[in-house]
Coordinates of C-alpha atoms and ligand atoms in Angstrom, one line a residue:
M446 CA 13.2 17.1 2.1
S447 CA 15.9 16.1 4.1
L448 CA 16.4 12.7 5.5
A449 CA 17.3 12.0 9.5
L450 CA 17.6 9.0 9.2
N451 CA 20.8 7.1 7.6
F452 CA 20.0 4.9 4.7
A453 CA 20.6 1.1 7.3
Q454 CA 18.3 3.1 9.8
Q455 CA 15.3 3.6 7.4
L456 CA 15.6 0.2 6.2
R457 CA 15.7 -1.6 9.5
A458 CA 12.5 1.0 10.3
Q459 CA 10.6 0.4 6.7
E460 CA 11.7 -3.4 7.1
A461 CA 9.9 -3.5 10.8
L462 CA 6.6 -1.3 9.7
H463 CA 6.3 -3.8 6.8
A464 CA 6.8 -0.1 4.2
Q465 CA 6.5 -0.4 1.3
Q466 CA 8.6 2.9 0.9
L467 CA 8.9 5.3 4.3
V468 CA 9.5 9.0 3.4
V469 CA 11.2 11.9 6.1
H470 CA 10.3 15.1 5.1
D471 CA 11.6 18.5 7.3
D472 CA 8.7 19.2 8.8
L473 CA 4.8 18.6 8.8
Q474 CA 4.1 21.3 6.0
A475 CA 6.7 19.6 4.3
L476 CA 5.0 16.1 4.7
S477 CA 1.5 18.2 4.5
A478 CA 2.3 19.3 0.9
A479 CA 3.8 15.9 0.1
V480 CA 0.9 13.4 0.7
A481 CA -1.7 15.9 -1.1
Q482 CA 0.5 15.5 -3.8
R483 CA 0.4 11.9 -4.2
I484 CA -3.1 12.2 -3.0
A485 CA -4.0 14.0 -6.2
A486 CA -2.0 12.0 -8.8
S487 CA -3.2 8.7 -6.6
A488 CA -6.9 10.4 -7.6
S489 CA -6.1 11.7 -11.2
A490 CA -4.6 7.8 -11.6
A491 CA -8.0 5.9 -10.8
I492 CA -10.5 8.5 -11.9
T493 CA -9.0 7.7 -15.5
A494 CA -8.9 3.8 -14.9
R495 CA -11.9 3.2 -13.1
G496 CA -13.7 6.5 -13.9
A497 CA -14.0 7.1 -9.8
F498 CA -11.3 7.8 -6.2
H499 CA -13.1 6.2 -2.9
L500 CA -10.4 8.1 -0.4
A501 CA -10.6 7.1 3.6
L502 CA -9.6 10.0 5.8
A503 CA -8.1 10.3 8.9
G504 CA -9.4 12.0 12.4
G505 CA -7.0 13.5 14.4
E506 CA -4.9 16.4 14.1
T507 CA -2.1 15.2 11.9
P508 CA -3.7 15.2 8.6
R509 CA -5.6 19.1 8.9
H510 CA -2.7 20.7 7.2
C511 CA -2.5 18.4 4.4
Y512 CA -6.4 18.6 3.6
Q513 CA -6.2 23.0 3.6
K514 CA -3.1 21.6 1.5
L515 CA -5.9 19.7 -0.9
R516 CA -8.2 22.4 -1.6
G517 CA -5.8 23.7 -4.1
L518 CA -5.0 21.2 -6.0
E519 CA -6.5 20.0 -9.3
I520 CA -8.9 17.0 -8.7
D521 CA -11.9 16.3 -10.2
W522 CA -13.6 16.0 -7.1
A523 CA -17.0 15.0 -8.9
H524 CA -15.4 11.5 -9.3
V525 CA -14.5 11.6 -5.4
Q526 CA -15.8 9.4 -2.8
I527 CA -14.9 10.3 0.7
Y528 CA -15.2 8.0 3.6
L529 CA -13.8 8.4 6.4
G530 CA -11.2 5.5 8.5
D531 CA -13.1 5.9 12.2
E532 CA -15.3 8.4 14.0
R533 CA -16.3 9.0 17.4
C534 CA -19.3 8.3 18.8
L535 CA -20.3 12.0 19.6
P536 CA -23.4 14.0 17.7
Q537 CA -23.4 15.2 14.9
G538 CA -21.8 18.4 14.1
D539 CA -19.8 17.7 17.4
P540 CA -16.5 19.8 16.9
Q541 CA -14.6 16.4 18.0
R542 CA -15.7 14.4 15.3
N543 CA -13.4 13.6 12.6
D544 CA -16.2 14.4 10.1
S545 CA -16.1 17.8 11.3
M546 CA -12.3 18.4 10.9
A547 CA -12.6 16.9 7.6
Q548 CA -14.9 19.4 6.9
Q549 CA -13.7 22.7 8.2
A550 CA -10.6 21.8 7.2
L551 CA -11.2 20.5 3.4
L552 CA -14.7 19.9 2.2
D553 CA -15.9 23.1 3.0
F554 CA -14.2 24.4 0.2
I555 CA -14.7 22.4 -2.4
D556 CA -16.8 21.6 -5.0
I557 CA -18.3 17.9 -4.6
P558 CA -21.6 17.0 -3.9
Q559 CA -23.4 15.8 -0.7
G560 CA -23.9 12.3 -1.9
N561 CA -20.5 11.8 -2.1
I562 CA -19.6 12.6 1.1
H563 CA -20.1 9.2 3.3
H564 CA -20.1 10.1 7.0
I565 CA -20.1 6.9 10.3
P566 CA -23.5 7.7 11.8
A567 CA -21.5 7.1 14.9
E568 CA -24.1 9.6 17.0
L569 CA -26.3 6.1 16.6
G570 CA -24.0 4.4 18.9
A571 CA -20.9 2.1 18.1
H572 CA -23.2 -0.8 17.2
Q573 CA -25.5 0.7 15.1
A574 CA -23.2 2.5 13.5
A575 CA -21.0 -0.1 12.0
L576 CA -23.6 -2.6 11.1
G577 CA -24.4 0.7 8.6
Y578 CA -21.2 1.5 7.7
A579 CA -20.4 -2.1 7.0
A580 CA -23.6 -2.2 4.6
L581 CA -22.9 1.2 2.8
L582 CA -18.7 -0.7 2.0
E583 CA -20.3 -3.6 1.3
D584 CA -21.9 -2.0 -1.7
S585 CA -19.0 0.1 -2.3
P586 CA -16.1 -0.8 -4.6
R587 CA -12.2 -1.2 -3.1
L588 CA -10.7 1.6 -1.3
D589 CA -8.7 3.4 -3.4
L590 CA -6.7 5.2 -0.9
V591 CA -6.7 4.8 2.9
L592 CA -4.9 8.1 4.9
L593 CA -4.1 6.7 8.5
G594 CA -2.5 8.6 11.6
M595 CA -1.0 7.3 14.1
G596 CA -1.3 8.0 18.1
E597 CA 1.5 8.3 21.1
D598 CA 0.3 4.3 22.0
G599 CA 0.2 3.1 18.4
H600 CA -3.0 2.9 17.5
T601 CA -4.2 3.6 14.1
A602 CA -7.9 4.7 13.3
S603 CA -9.5 3.9 16.6
L604 CA -7.4 0.5 16.7
F605 CA -5.8 0.5 19.7
P606 CA -2.8 -1.3 21.2
D607 CA -5.0 -4.7 23.4
N608 CA -8.8 -3.0 22.8
P609 CA -10.2 -6.4 21.4
A610 CA -11.4 -4.1 18.3
T611 CA -8.5 -4.8 16.8
E612 CA -8.9 -8.4 16.7
S613 CA -11.8 -7.9 14.9
L614 CA -12.4 -9.6 12.2
E615 CA -15.4 -7.5 10.9
P616 CA -15.1 -4.9 8.1
V617 CA -16.1 -2.0 10.8
V618 CA -15.8 -2.7 14.3
P619 CA -17.6 -0.7 17.5
V620 CA -15.0 0.5 19.4
Y621 CA -15.2 0.6 23.2
D622 CA -12.7 1.8 26.2
A623 CA -10.6 3.6 23.8
P624 CA -7.9 5.0 25.7
K625 CA -7.9 8.1 24.1
P626 CA -11.5 10.2 24.5
P627 CA -13.9 9.4 23.7
A628 CA -14.0 5.9 24.7
E629 CA -16.7 4.7 22.3
R630 CA -16.0 4.8 18.2
V631 CA -16.7 2.8 15.3
T632 CA -13.5 1.7 13.1
L633 CA -12.7 0.5 9.6
G634 CA -11.6 -3.2 10.7
L635 CA -7.5 -4.3 10.0
A636 CA -8.9 -6.4 6.8
T637 CA -11.2 -3.3 5.5
L638 CA -7.4 -1.2 6.1
N639 CA -5.5 -3.1 4.4
A640 CA -7.8 -4.0 1.9
A641 CA -7.2 -1.0 0.6
R642 CA -5.6 -0.4 -2.8
Q643 CA -3.5 2.3 -1.1
K644 CA -1.9 3.2 2.2
I645 CA -0.5 6.2 3.8
F646 CA 0.2 7.3 7.3
L647 CA 1.0 10.6 8.1
V648 CA 3.5 10.5 11.6
A649 CA 4.1 14.2 13.0
G650 CA 6.0 15.4 16.0
A651 CA 8.6 14.2 18.7
G652 CA 5.3 12.7 20.4
K653 CA 5.1 9.9 17.6
R654 CA 8.6 8.8 18.1
D655 CA 8.5 6.3 21.4
A656 CA 5.2 4.0 19.5
L657 CA 7.7 4.1 16.6
E658 CA 11.0 3.2 18.1
Q659 CA 8.4 0.3 19.9
I660 CA 8.1 -1.1 16.3
C661 CA 11.4 -1.4 15.3
R662 CA 12.3 -3.1 18.6
G663 CA 9.8 -5.4 17.1
K664 CA 6.5 -5.4 18.8
A665 CA 3.6 -5.8 16.5
L666 CA 1.6 -2.2 17.8
P667 CA -2.2 -2.0 15.4
A668 CA 0.0 0.7 13.3
A669 CA 2.3 -1.9 11.8
R670 CA -0.4 -4.2 11.2
I671 CA -0.9 -2.8 7.8
P672 CA 2.1 -4.2 5.6
G673 CA 3.2 -2.5 2.4
A674 CA 1.6 1.2 3.1
E675 CA 3.8 4.5 2.7
W676 CA 5.0 6.0 5.6
H677 CA 5.6 9.9 6.0
L678 CA 7.5 11.0 8.8
D679 CA 8.6 14.7 10.0
R680 CA 12.1 14.4 11.3
A681 CA 10.9 14.9 15.1
A682 CA 8.6 11.7 15.0
C683 CA 12.0 10.1 13.7
P684 CA 13.3 6.6 15.7
G685 CA 16.6 7.2 17.4
F686 CA 18.6 4.2 17.3
Ligands
6PG2195 C1 -8.3 9.4 15.9 C2 -8.3 8.9 15.0 C3 -6.1 8.5 15.6 C4 -6.0 9.5 15.1 C5 -4.2 8.9 15.5 C6 -3.0 10.7 15.2 O1 -10.0 9.7 16.3 O2 -7.6 10.4 17.4 O3 -8.3 8.5 13.8 O4 -5.6 7.6 14.8 O5 -5.7 9.6 13.8 O6 -4.7 9.3 17.2 O7 -4.1 11.7 15.5 P1 -3.2 13.3 15.2 O8 -2.6 13.3 14.1 O9 -4.0 13.9 16.3 O10 -1.4 12.9 16.3

């Protein structure tokens, strides 16, 4: 690991992101390995303390490498409950769904009971799926860890800048008119994401630099509205000052 920001810049970015911690990794591989280790450590601590680990996975492409690395770590998967932070309203099994990515990168390779995997039923449409998932979460304990990505426009999960879903107080929110396809989605609301015990952002690539710079200049993009998260960046994503 090496830092692409000097100490003052790092502090400034950490403050703007309201981050508990900001770590800059050399590249996506190093970032993915480090976050996989963090997840394994959190799983072990939660299972020891409370007998279960409730984990919400991020979608998009960045976490794929981290999920692949998780396969090789010693995790007591029988005591892990898996959720999705957001889902795209597409038919079950569609390769563009976030749960399909998680399945191919991780779930197909680990020894986890099917009943421990809680898909968002986005194939029912955003409204129905959000109601169903909210009911499920209401009967579930507080999430231990939420993994999050950040889009080039500063969105996180499916909370997009200027989209009404981002202002919703509901635990799970239907999303319409998303600028990243598909337009219809379902997402955990800001309140649910913020209520998790631990939040970890995985952000890699030069395409993310502009949004991070905007946040550092004070713009309250959705990703900056989850205080107390750990931010893991690669050097390419680091904001220039
Ligand atoms: C989705 C996501 C979304 C994603 C970011 C980052 O459905 O696309 O859940 O919030 O995490 O857009 O995506 P990348 O990692 O692919 O850049």
